[in-house]
Amino acid sequence: MNTIFYITATVAIVSSLIAITNRNAIHALLYLILSLLSISVIFYIIGAPFIAALEVIVYAGAIMVLFIFVVMMLNISLEEEQENKWLTPRMWIVPSILAALLLIIFIYVLKEFKYEQTTAEIIGPKQVGITMFTKYLLAVEISAILLLAGIIGGYHLGKQKKKVIHRFLEKTKKI
Amino acid sequence: MVTISMDIQILFAGALFLTGLVGLLVRRNIIFMLMSIEIMLNSAALVFVIAGSHWMQADGQVMFIFILTVSAAEVSVGLALILQMYHHYRTLDADAINRLRD
């Protein structure tokens, strides 16, 4: 288990470093997703399976998809002949090695470790839910308000404003 | 299960946080700056979960869920701002918007 932690931590740090030094935004986002997946493995092996699932579903599944949508909407064309660059081996050999490491660890964990060995230290979703909805109920409501503000802010800031110059405003501008 | 001491786990989270901080300070592309902020938030949440599993409490995981909420709201508003910035200035350089009005 300790070896798994070290390997996964190395994968996380290396892929984060590549993500922040990459020039292509889509490649950087894919490396960032790889980093989030490896952090989810770490969550799983330190005894938080619910948080590991949330990390994959919400972070890697929802937030990163938002990023990718925006990058594709902006249509940032860095270089031409990108298609030719994707086919060269050095573009895909590093992410393939890192992702294959995670896959090997995943298969190893599923084969070798029985779930009964680890039930003593796992904090499951039931305990998390009970704590969240009794002790931190006020914080849950505040975060609901925060999400509402995020929805309204995203809608208001993201919509395209048509530039309508009113006649009255034009007249006042001339004066 | 995992028998690594808490120091090394927090050291890992700190290394991840430093990675995000360096990315935030070095890059000028504003999408990369937002991604670095994501890395930093994620490593802070990792510290919460590590501490929660060390003391066998569920509070750390509850804090992770709150950080996830804050991160989702921040990303939606930040990406909408990036869209507006790109439509106004046709660039993603953070140094291009250093004036309040043009």
Short mmCIF file of C-alpha atoms in Angstrom, two decimals:
data_model
loop_
_atom_site.label_atom_id
_atom_site.label_comp_id
_atom_site.label_asym_id
_atom_site.label_seq_id
_atom_site.Cartn_x
_atom_site.Cartn_y
_atom_site.Cartn_z
CA MET A 1 0.00 0.00 0.00
CA ASN A 2 2.85 2.38 0.75
CA THR A 3 4.40 1.75 -2.64
CA ILE A 4 1.06 2.56 -4.24
CA PHE A 5 0.95 5.83 -2.35
CA TYR A 6 4.41 6.84 -3.48
CA ILE A 7 3.81 5.92 -7.11
CA THR A 8 0.48 7.71 -7.20
CA ALA A 9 1.89 10.80 -5.52
CA THR A 10 4.69 10.89 -8.08
CA VAL A 11 2.18 10.60 -10.91
CA ALA A 12 0.10 13.41 -9.42
CA ILE A 13 3.01 15.82 -9.00
CA VAL A 14 4.56 15.04 -12.39
CA SER A 15 1.28 15.44 -14.25
CA SER A 16 0.53 18.70 -12.40
CA LEU A 17 3.95 20.01 -13.36
CA ILE A 18 3.39 19.08 -16.99
CA ALA A 19 -0.08 20.63 -16.84
CA ILE A 20 1.19 24.02 -15.75
CA THR A 21 4.12 24.07 -18.16
CA ASN A 22 2.32 22.87 -21.25
CA ARG A 23 1.64 25.32 -24.04
CA ASN A 24 -1.43 23.66 -25.48
CA ALA A 25 -4.49 24.25 -23.32
CA ILE A 26 -6.27 21.01 -24.17
CA HIS A 27 -3.20 18.90 -23.43
CA ALA A 28 -2.72 20.73 -20.15
CA LEU A 29 -6.34 20.02 -19.22
CA LEU A 30 -5.89 16.34 -19.98
CA TYR A 31 -2.82 16.23 -17.74
CA LEU A 32 -4.81 18.01 -15.05
CA ILE A 33 -7.52 15.36 -15.29
CA LEU A 34 -4.82 12.71 -14.88
CA SER A 35 -3.60 14.51 -11.75
CA LEU A 36 -7.13 14.60 -10.34
CA LEU A 37 -7.57 10.88 -11.00
CA SER A 38 -4.37 10.05 -9.16
CA ILE A 39 -5.41 12.22 -6.23
CA SER A 40 -8.65 10.26 -6.22
CA VAL A 41 -6.61 7.05 -5.89
CA ILE A 42 -4.87 8.61 -2.89
CA PHE A 43 -8.25 9.47 -1.36
CA TYR A 44 -9.25 5.85 -1.81
CA ILE A 45 -6.21 4.38 -0.12
CA ILE A 46 -6.27 6.72 2.87
CA GLY A 47 -9.79 5.56 3.66
CA ALA A 48 -12.22 7.95 1.98
CA PRO A 49 -13.96 6.05 -0.83
CA PHE A 50 -16.88 8.46 -1.02
CA ILE A 51 -14.57 11.40 -1.54
CA ALA A 52 -12.67 9.46 -4.18
CA ALA A 53 -15.90 8.94 -6.11
CA LEU A 54 -16.82 12.62 -5.72
CA GLU A 55 -13.41 13.66 -6.98
CA VAL A 56 -13.81 11.62 -10.14
CA ILE A 57 -17.45 12.58 -10.75
CA VAL A 58 -17.45 16.26 -9.87
CA TYR A 59 -13.87 17.42 -10.41
CA ALA A 60 -12.75 15.32 -13.33
CA GLY A 61 -16.22 14.90 -14.74
CA ALA A 62 -17.93 18.24 -14.38
CA ILE A 63 -15.45 21.04 -13.67
CA MET A 64 -12.85 19.89 -16.17
CA VAL A 65 -15.57 19.47 -18.82
CA LEU A 66 -16.50 23.13 -18.19
CA PHE A 67 -12.87 24.07 -18.80
CA ILE A 68 -12.75 22.04 -21.99
CA PHE A 69 -15.99 23.61 -23.23
CA VAL A 70 -14.63 27.09 -22.68
CA VAL A 71 -11.30 26.32 -24.33
CA MET A 72 -13.12 24.90 -27.33
CA MET A 73 -15.54 27.87 -27.44
CA LEU A 74 -12.67 30.32 -27.51
CA ASN A 75 -11.13 28.29 -30.33
CA ILE A 76 -7.54 29.07 -29.48
CA SER A 77 -5.53 28.01 -32.46
CA LEU A 78 -1.97 27.88 -31.26
CA GLU A 79 -0.24 26.29 -34.19
CA GLU A 80 -1.29 25.00 -37.53
CA GLU A 81 -0.89 21.33 -38.46
CA GLN A 82 -1.86 20.24 -34.98
CA GLU A 83 -3.09 16.98 -36.43
CA ASN A 84 0.42 16.12 -37.52
CA LYS A 85 1.80 16.92 -34.10
CA TRP A 86 -0.67 14.62 -32.39
CA LEU A 87 0.61 11.72 -34.40
CA THR A 88 4.21 12.04 -33.27
CA PRO A 89 5.05 9.64 -30.44
CA ARG A 90 6.37 12.18 -27.98
CA MET A 91 2.96 13.80 -27.70
CA TRP A 92 1.24 10.74 -26.35
CA ILE A 93 3.99 8.62 -24.82
CA VAL A 94 4.16 10.46 -21.47
CA PRO A 95 0.40 10.56 -20.73
CA SER A 96 0.14 6.94 -21.81
CA ILE A 97 2.87 5.89 -19.38
CA LEU A 98 1.32 7.86 -16.51
CA ALA A 99 -2.19 6.55 -17.18
CA ALA A 100 -0.89 3.00 -17.55
CA LEU A 101 0.76 3.29 -14.13
CA LEU A 102 -2.60 4.24 -12.63
CA LEU A 103 -4.29 1.35 -14.42
CA ILE A 104 -1.71 -1.14 -13.12
CA ILE A 105 -2.21 0.15 -9.58
CA PHE A 106 -5.97 -0.10 -9.96
CA ILE A 107 -5.81 -3.71 -11.12
CA TYR A 108 -3.35 -4.56 -8.35
CA VAL A 109 -5.59 -3.04 -5.67
CA LEU A 110 -8.66 -4.82 -6.98
CA LYS A 111 -6.89 -8.17 -7.10
CA GLU A 112 -4.81 -8.13 -3.97
CA PHE A 113 -6.71 -6.30 -1.28
CA LYS A 114 -9.90 -7.61 0.18
CA TYR A 115 -12.42 -5.07 1.32
CA GLU A 116 -12.70 -6.67 4.76
CA GLN A 117 -9.14 -5.78 5.62
CA THR A 118 -9.88 -2.12 5.44
CA THR A 119 -13.32 -1.70 6.93
CA ALA A 120 -11.95 -0.66 10.30
CA GLU A 121 -10.54 2.65 9.13
CA ILE A 122 -12.89 3.56 6.30
CA ILE A 123 -15.10 6.55 6.88
CA GLY A 124 -18.00 5.80 4.62
CA PRO A 125 -20.66 7.97 3.02
CA LYS A 126 -23.18 7.26 5.79
CA GLN A 127 -20.99 8.81 8.45
CA VAL A 128 -20.13 11.74 6.21
CA GLY A 129 -23.81 12.37 5.47
CA ILE A 130 -24.82 12.20 9.10
CA THR A 131 -22.10 14.65 10.08
CA MET A 132 -22.88 16.97 7.20
CA PHE A 133 -26.59 17.22 7.79
CA THR A 134 -26.51 17.54 11.55
CA LYS A 135 -23.37 19.34 12.61
CA TYR A 136 -22.79 21.38 9.48
CA LEU A 137 -26.37 22.03 8.41
CA LEU A 138 -25.92 25.80 8.36
CA ALA A 139 -22.83 25.47 6.19
CA VAL A 140 -24.78 23.28 3.76
CA GLU A 141 -27.41 25.99 3.41
CA ILE A 142 -24.77 28.68 2.96
CA SER A 143 -23.09 26.65 0.25
CA ALA A 144 -26.47 26.22 -1.44
CA ILE A 145 -26.80 30.00 -1.52
CA LEU A 146 -23.26 30.19 -2.87
CA LEU A 147 -24.15 27.80 -5.68
CA LEU A 148 -27.20 29.89 -6.50
CA ALA A 149 -25.00 32.96 -6.67
CA GLY A 150 -22.63 31.03 -8.92
CA ILE A 151 -25.46 30.10 -11.28
CA ILE A 152 -26.74 33.66 -11.51
CA GLY A 153 -23.25 35.09 -11.85
CA GLY A 154 -22.29 32.63 -14.56
CA TYR A 155 -25.48 33.35 -16.48
CA HIS A 156 -25.21 37.09 -16.16
CA LEU A 157 -21.54 37.34 -17.01
CA GLY A 158 -21.56 34.74 -19.71
CA LYS A 159 -24.33 36.01 -21.90
CA GLN A 160 -23.52 38.06 -24.93
CA LYS A 161 -24.69 41.59 -24.61
CA LYS A 162 -25.94 43.15 -27.81
CA LYS A 163 -24.56 46.61 -28.23
CA VAL A 164 -27.69 48.70 -28.55
CA ILE A 165 -26.93 52.36 -28.46
CA HIS A 166 -30.04 54.29 -27.64
CA ARG A 167 -30.81 57.47 -29.53
CA PHE A 168 -31.01 59.40 -26.32
CA LEU A 169 -27.59 58.18 -25.23
CA GLU A 170 -26.14 59.07 -28.61
CA LYS A 171 -27.59 62.51 -28.32
CA THR A 172 -26.15 63.01 -24.90
CA LYS A 173 -22.80 61.74 -26.07
CA LYS A 174 -22.74 64.35 -28.79
CA ILE A 175 -23.48 67.06 -26.33
CA MET B 1 -4.34 0.28 5.43
CA VAL B 2 -1.78 2.87 4.46
CA THR B 3 0.95 3.13 7.05
CA ILE B 4 2.73 6.21 5.83
CA SER B 5 3.18 8.85 8.46
CA MET B 6 1.04 11.94 8.26
CA ASP B 7 4.09 14.13 7.64
CA ILE B 8 4.80 12.59 4.27
CA GLN B 9 1.18 12.83 3.19
CA ILE B 10 1.03 16.49 4.13
CA LEU B 11 4.39 16.98 2.43
CA PHE B 12 2.84 15.60 -0.73
CA ALA B 13 -0.11 17.94 -0.42
CA GLY B 14 2.28 20.84 0.12
CA ALA B 15 4.27 19.90 -2.96
CA LEU B 16 1.07 19.87 -4.95
CA PHE B 17 0.10 23.26 -3.55
CA LEU B 18 3.50 24.66 -4.47
CA THR B 19 3.08 23.33 -7.98
CA GLY B 20 -0.17 25.22 -8.30
CA LEU B 21 1.36 28.36 -6.78
CA VAL B 22 4.30 28.31 -9.19
CA GLY B 23 1.89 27.87 -12.06
CA LEU B 24 -0.18 30.80 -10.88
CA LEU B 25 2.87 33.03 -10.60
CA VAL B 26 4.64 31.98 -13.77
CA ARG B 27 1.91 31.67 -16.36
CA ARG B 28 0.21 34.73 -17.83
CA ASN B 29 -2.44 32.86 -19.78
CA ILE B 30 -5.55 33.29 -17.69
CA ILE B 31 -6.92 29.80 -18.34
CA PHE B 32 -3.72 28.33 -16.95
CA MET B 33 -3.95 30.62 -13.94
CA LEU B 34 -7.45 29.30 -13.24
CA MET B 35 -6.19 25.74 -13.59
CA SER B 36 -3.41 26.46 -11.10
CA ILE B 37 -6.00 27.77 -8.67
CA GLU B 38 -7.85 24.49 -9.12
CA ILE B 39 -4.69 22.54 -8.26
CA MET B 40 -4.20 24.64 -5.12
CA LEU B 41 -7.80 24.19 -3.97
CA ASN B 42 -7.51 20.49 -4.57
CA SER B 43 -4.37 20.14 -2.49
CA ALA B 44 -5.94 22.13 0.36
CA ALA B 45 -8.90 19.76 0.27
CA LEU B 46 -6.45 16.86 0.30
CA VAL B 47 -4.99 18.15 3.57
CA PHE B 48 -8.48 18.20 5.08
CA VAL B 49 -9.14 14.61 4.07
CA ILE B 50 -5.72 13.45 5.31
CA ALA B 51 -6.33 15.02 8.70
CA GLY B 52 -9.85 13.59 8.84
CA SER B 53 -8.60 10.09 8.15
CA HIS B 54 -5.79 10.52 10.65
CA TRP B 55 -8.13 11.36 13.51
CA MET B 56 -10.90 9.08 12.23
CA GLN B 57 -13.43 11.85 11.91
CA ALA B 58 -15.84 12.54 9.08
CA ASP B 59 -15.37 16.30 9.37
CA GLY B 60 -12.51 16.38 6.89
CA GLN B 61 -14.61 14.81 4.18
CA VAL B 62 -17.45 17.24 4.89
CA MET B 63 -14.95 20.06 4.42
CA PHE B 64 -13.91 18.50 1.13
CA ILE B 65 -17.51 18.67 -0.08
CA PHE B 66 -17.68 22.36 0.87
CA ILE B 67 -14.42 23.08 -0.92
CA LEU B 68 -15.85 21.29 -3.95
CA THR B 69 -18.87 23.58 -3.84
CA VAL B 70 -16.75 26.70 -3.61
CA SER B 71 -14.54 25.47 -6.42
CA ALA B 72 -17.51 24.80 -8.71
CA ALA B 73 -18.99 28.25 -8.12
CA GLU B 74 -15.57 29.89 -8.60
CA VAL B 75 -14.95 28.05 -11.85
CA SER B 76 -18.33 28.95 -13.34
CA VAL B 77 -17.98 32.65 -12.56
CA GLY B 78 -14.30 32.69 -13.56
CA LEU B 79 -14.91 31.04 -16.90
CA ALA B 80 -17.76 33.45 -17.65
CA LEU B 81 -15.38 36.32 -16.89
CA ILE B 82 -12.77 34.78 -19.20
CA LEU B 83 -15.37 34.61 -21.97
CA GLN B 84 -16.22 38.28 -21.51
CA MET B 85 -12.54 39.19 -21.45
CA TYR B 86 -11.91 37.31 -24.66
CA HIS B 87 -14.82 38.99 -26.38
CA HIS B 88 -13.69 42.44 -25.34
CA TYR B 89 -9.94 42.19 -25.79
CA ARG B 90 -9.42 39.21 -28.13
CA THR B 91 -6.65 37.90 -25.93
CA LEU B 92 -6.16 35.65 -22.94
CA ASP B 93 -3.14 37.48 -21.59
CA ALA B 94 -3.70 38.60 -18.02
CA ASP B 95 -1.38 41.56 -18.50
CA ALA B 96 -3.67 42.97 -21.18
CA ILE B 97 -6.34 43.90 -18.68
CA ASN B 98 -4.24 45.78 -16.17
CA ARG B 99 -6.19 48.98 -16.66
CA LEU B 100 -9.59 49.58 -15.20
CA ARG B 101 -10.81 51.43 -18.27
CA ASP B 102 -9.38 51.86 -21.69
#
